[in-house]
Amino acid sequence: MAAHTVYKEPAPIMDRENPLESMMSRFNIAAEILGLDDETYNVLKAPDKQVIVNLPVTMDDGKLRVFEGYRVIHNTILGPSKGGIRYDKHVHIDEVKALAAWMTWKCAVVDIPYGGAKGGIICDPTTMSPGELERLTRAYTLALKDVFGPDRDIPAPDMGTGPREMAWLMDEFSKTVGATSPAVVTGKPLVMGGSLGRTEATGRGVMVSTLAALKKLNLKPTDVSAAVQGFGNVGSWAAKLLFDKGLKIKAVSDISGAYWNADGINIDEAIAYKNAHNGRLEGFTGATTMDADDLLTSDVDVLVPAAVEDVITEHNARDIKAKLIVEGANGPTSASADPIINEKGILVVPDILANSGGVTVSYFEWVQNRQGFKWTEEMVTERADRIMNDAFEKVYQTSQKYKIPMRIAAYVVSIDKVAQTYKFRGGF
Ligand code: NDP
């Protein structure tokens, strides 16, 4: 009996603003501006499909443990659904639903032919062995084999997953269909169909949209300072590429704390330090330490939150000094902070626009897999930069036309595209 004890992680209690409610409050404002009809509103306000799976996994100690996993398909009117898979002990179905809807809006805003989805498993990947993670990933893939597919639903990495998990997923899915199927998932290792330029794509998109926004504010990159919260994939690449463009990066942070240098941090040195010290900035001598929360309200021109959700709230928004916020993370600003930020006249490049460089290059990976042809890095970055700049301009012009913040403008652009497609396709 002991070897077969079955138990589930308890569902976490959400102690922050519900991301689904945050997403819906912005969606509602945009829907009203557009005069969205009731029928389309009702279709879009809820996901198309929500799948909950129980995943039995034999752990290294021989005991069987059952994990709860989710896949939420928000919408597929524009194409197969696309979205990452998160492994985290705080995964919550409402969060997955919000992230799935954000993927619909994100793909629509950059005009790529995908719908939106997201997945997650309640687990703590930091305490699991590679073998346990592999068995969990394969169990999840098998449970969702009828949901996933290159023309149906295409997963990708998110927090707690990376190229390794995507390789297992691709392998397991390929076995179930009896053919190698690289286009079922993106974010794969380069040797097995991953795309050049994917690793830095999200940070690069943050850099491109920051430069576009600075131009609108009549600011020269070399006259501007910035703070970047989070020094993982998105934060470190955004910081590095902005640093290369001449911005003075005065503050960076990770879970170990925040680091400040009024003369500017050498980001190449910070990345080299992090790589040599277990992926952490702790002990970095090119800056002094500062209170982690103070980074968000520090004296800089540009703020790039690139870590977790809900860090800019009604409690600290009033103290933000930056003129420009570029959201590398998904949902870093809670809805309750929006009116304060707008009142202060801060320009916000919202998450669904600013971090869409990642899904754009994921789309390129899928296209290359289907073409059976590999693009050069120049082709990838040139095309991705063009898409980011076009999307930025479209959202900016929409914000000017309706006299609304860029966040709501991004929703207006996306919802309009989806609603128009419903009208042409018909069929309710
Ligand atoms: P990573 O796990 O690579 O990096 C997250 C970073 O945030 C790490 O440096 C981590 O520190 C740090 N961090 C975590 N909690 C805090 C905190 N409370 N304060 C300060 N720093 C913190 O994730 P990604 O960079 O991939 O993702 C970051 C965000 O960007 C997420 O919201 C994700 O959904 C979003 N995003 C990512 C995309 C991508 O392509 N990767 C695409 C679009 C959006 P430590 O390393 O010390 O743990």
Short mmCIF file of C-alpha atoms and ligand atoms in Angstrom, two decimals, residues 86 99 102-103 106 118 157-161 198-203 206 228-237 252-258 274 278-282 292-293 295-296 305-309 311 327-332 351 354-359 362, ligand 1:
data_model
loop_
_atom_site.label_atom_id
_atom_site.label_comp_id
_atom_site.label_asym_id
_atom_site.label_seq_id
_atom_site.Cartn_x
_atom_site.Cartn_y
_atom_site.Cartn_z
CA ARG A 86 4.16 26.38 -16.64
CA LEU A 99 -2.63 33.56 -19.52
CA TRP A 102 -3.52 36.95 -23.08
CA MET A 103 -2.06 34.59 -25.70
CA LYS A 106 -0.87 38.71 -28.00
CA LYS A 118 -1.83 27.99 -21.83
CA PRO A 157 8.02 26.68 -22.62
CA ASP A 158 6.98 28.99 -19.79
CA MET A 159 8.19 29.37 -16.20
CA GLY A 160 9.73 26.10 -14.96
CA THR A 161 10.03 24.51 -18.42
CA ARG A 198 14.45 32.19 -30.09
CA THR A 199 16.39 32.43 -26.79
CA GLU A 200 16.81 36.20 -26.97
CA ALA A 201 13.55 36.87 -28.89
CA THR A 202 11.42 38.15 -26.01
CA GLY A 203 14.17 40.41 -24.62
CA VAL A 206 11.33 44.44 -25.32
CA VAL A 228 15.11 45.98 -15.06
CA GLN A 229 13.33 43.70 -12.58
CA GLY A 230 14.17 40.01 -13.13
CA PHE A 231 17.41 38.76 -14.65
CA GLY A 232 16.23 35.51 -16.24
CA ASN A 233 15.67 34.90 -19.92
CA VAL A 234 13.61 38.04 -20.60
CA GLY A 235 15.21 40.44 -18.10
CA SER A 236 18.85 39.64 -18.81
CA TRP A 237 18.39 39.78 -22.60
CA VAL A 252 18.78 45.03 -12.05
CA SER A 253 17.37 42.34 -9.77
CA ASP A 254 16.66 38.67 -9.30
CA ILE A 255 15.24 36.68 -6.41
CA SER A 256 18.46 37.31 -4.41
CA GLY A 257 17.82 41.09 -4.34
CA ALA A 258 18.24 44.31 -6.30
CA LYS A 274 25.39 35.34 -12.96
CA ASN A 278 24.67 29.38 -10.16
CA GLY A 279 22.47 31.72 -12.18
CA ARG A 280 22.26 34.32 -9.38
CA LEU A 281 23.48 37.93 -9.02
CA GLU A 282 24.07 37.54 -5.26
CA ALA A 292 14.11 44.84 -3.93
CA ASP A 293 10.85 46.84 -3.83
CA LEU A 295 13.85 49.12 -7.78
CA LEU A 296 10.32 49.74 -9.06
CA PRO A 305 9.35 44.61 -15.06
CA ALA A 306 10.51 41.21 -16.38
CA ALA A 307 9.90 38.79 -13.51
CA VAL A 308 6.47 37.98 -12.11
CA GLU A 309 2.84 39.13 -12.07
CA VAL A 311 4.41 43.82 -8.90
CA GLU A 327 6.27 45.14 -19.60
CA GLY A 328 8.59 42.19 -20.26
CA ALA A 329 6.66 39.96 -17.84
CA ASN A 330 3.06 38.82 -18.31
CA GLY A 331 0.67 40.80 -16.10
CA PRO A 332 3.23 42.75 -14.01
CA ASP A 351 2.77 42.97 -21.91
CA ALA A 354 6.08 44.31 -25.37
CA ASN A 355 6.79 40.61 -24.78
CA SER A 356 5.27 39.29 -28.01
CA GLY A 357 8.72 38.89 -29.62
CA GLY A 358 8.82 35.43 -28.00
CA VAL A 359 5.67 34.06 -29.60
CA SER A 362 8.03 30.65 -31.87
P1 NDP B 1 12.95 33.14 -15.91
O1 NDP B 1 12.54 32.09 -14.96
O2 NDP B 1 14.02 32.90 -16.90
O3 NDP B 1 13.38 34.47 -15.11
C1 NDP B 1 12.62 35.04 -14.11
C2 NDP B 1 13.52 36.02 -13.38
O4 NDP B 1 12.75 36.72 -12.41
C3 NDP B 1 14.66 35.37 -12.62
O5 NDP B 1 15.80 36.23 -12.69
C4 NDP B 1 14.14 35.32 -11.19
O6 NDP B 1 15.18 35.30 -10.23
C5 NDP B 1 13.43 36.64 -11.15
N1 NDP B 1 12.44 36.78 -10.10
C6 NDP B 1 11.50 35.90 -9.69
N2 NDP B 1 10.77 36.44 -8.71
C7 NDP B 1 11.26 37.69 -8.52
C8 NDP B 1 10.95 38.75 -7.66
N3 NDP B 1 9.94 38.62 -6.80
N4 NDP B 1 11.66 39.89 -7.74
C9 NDP B 1 12.68 40.02 -8.63
N5 NDP B 1 13.02 39.05 -9.47
C10 NDP B 1 12.33 37.91 -9.42
O7 NDP B 1 11.59 33.57 -16.63
P2 NDP B 1 11.42 34.38 -17.99
O8 NDP B 1 12.46 35.45 -18.07
O9 NDP B 1 11.26 33.44 -19.11
O10 NDP B 1 9.99 35.03 -17.75
C11 NDP B 1 9.80 36.23 -17.01
C12 NDP B 1 8.42 36.78 -17.32
O11 NDP B 1 8.31 37.01 -18.73
C13 NDP B 1 7.24 35.85 -16.96
O12 NDP B 1 6.15 36.66 -16.58
C14 NDP B 1 6.94 35.15 -18.28
O13 NDP B 1 5.59 34.68 -18.34
C15 NDP B 1 7.17 36.33 -19.23
N6 NDP B 1 7.39 35.94 -20.62
C16 NDP B 1 8.43 35.13 -20.96
C17 NDP B 1 8.65 34.81 -22.28
C18 NDP B 1 9.85 34.03 -22.71
O14 NDP B 1 10.06 33.89 -23.93
N7 NDP B 1 10.66 33.52 -21.80
C19 NDP B 1 7.71 35.25 -23.34
C20 NDP B 1 6.71 36.16 -22.89
C21 NDP B 1 6.54 36.45 -21.56
P3 NDP B 1 16.02 33.95 -9.92
O15 NDP B 1 16.73 33.61 -11.20
O16 NDP B 1 16.93 34.40 -8.86
O17 NDP B 1 15.00 32.92 -9.52
#
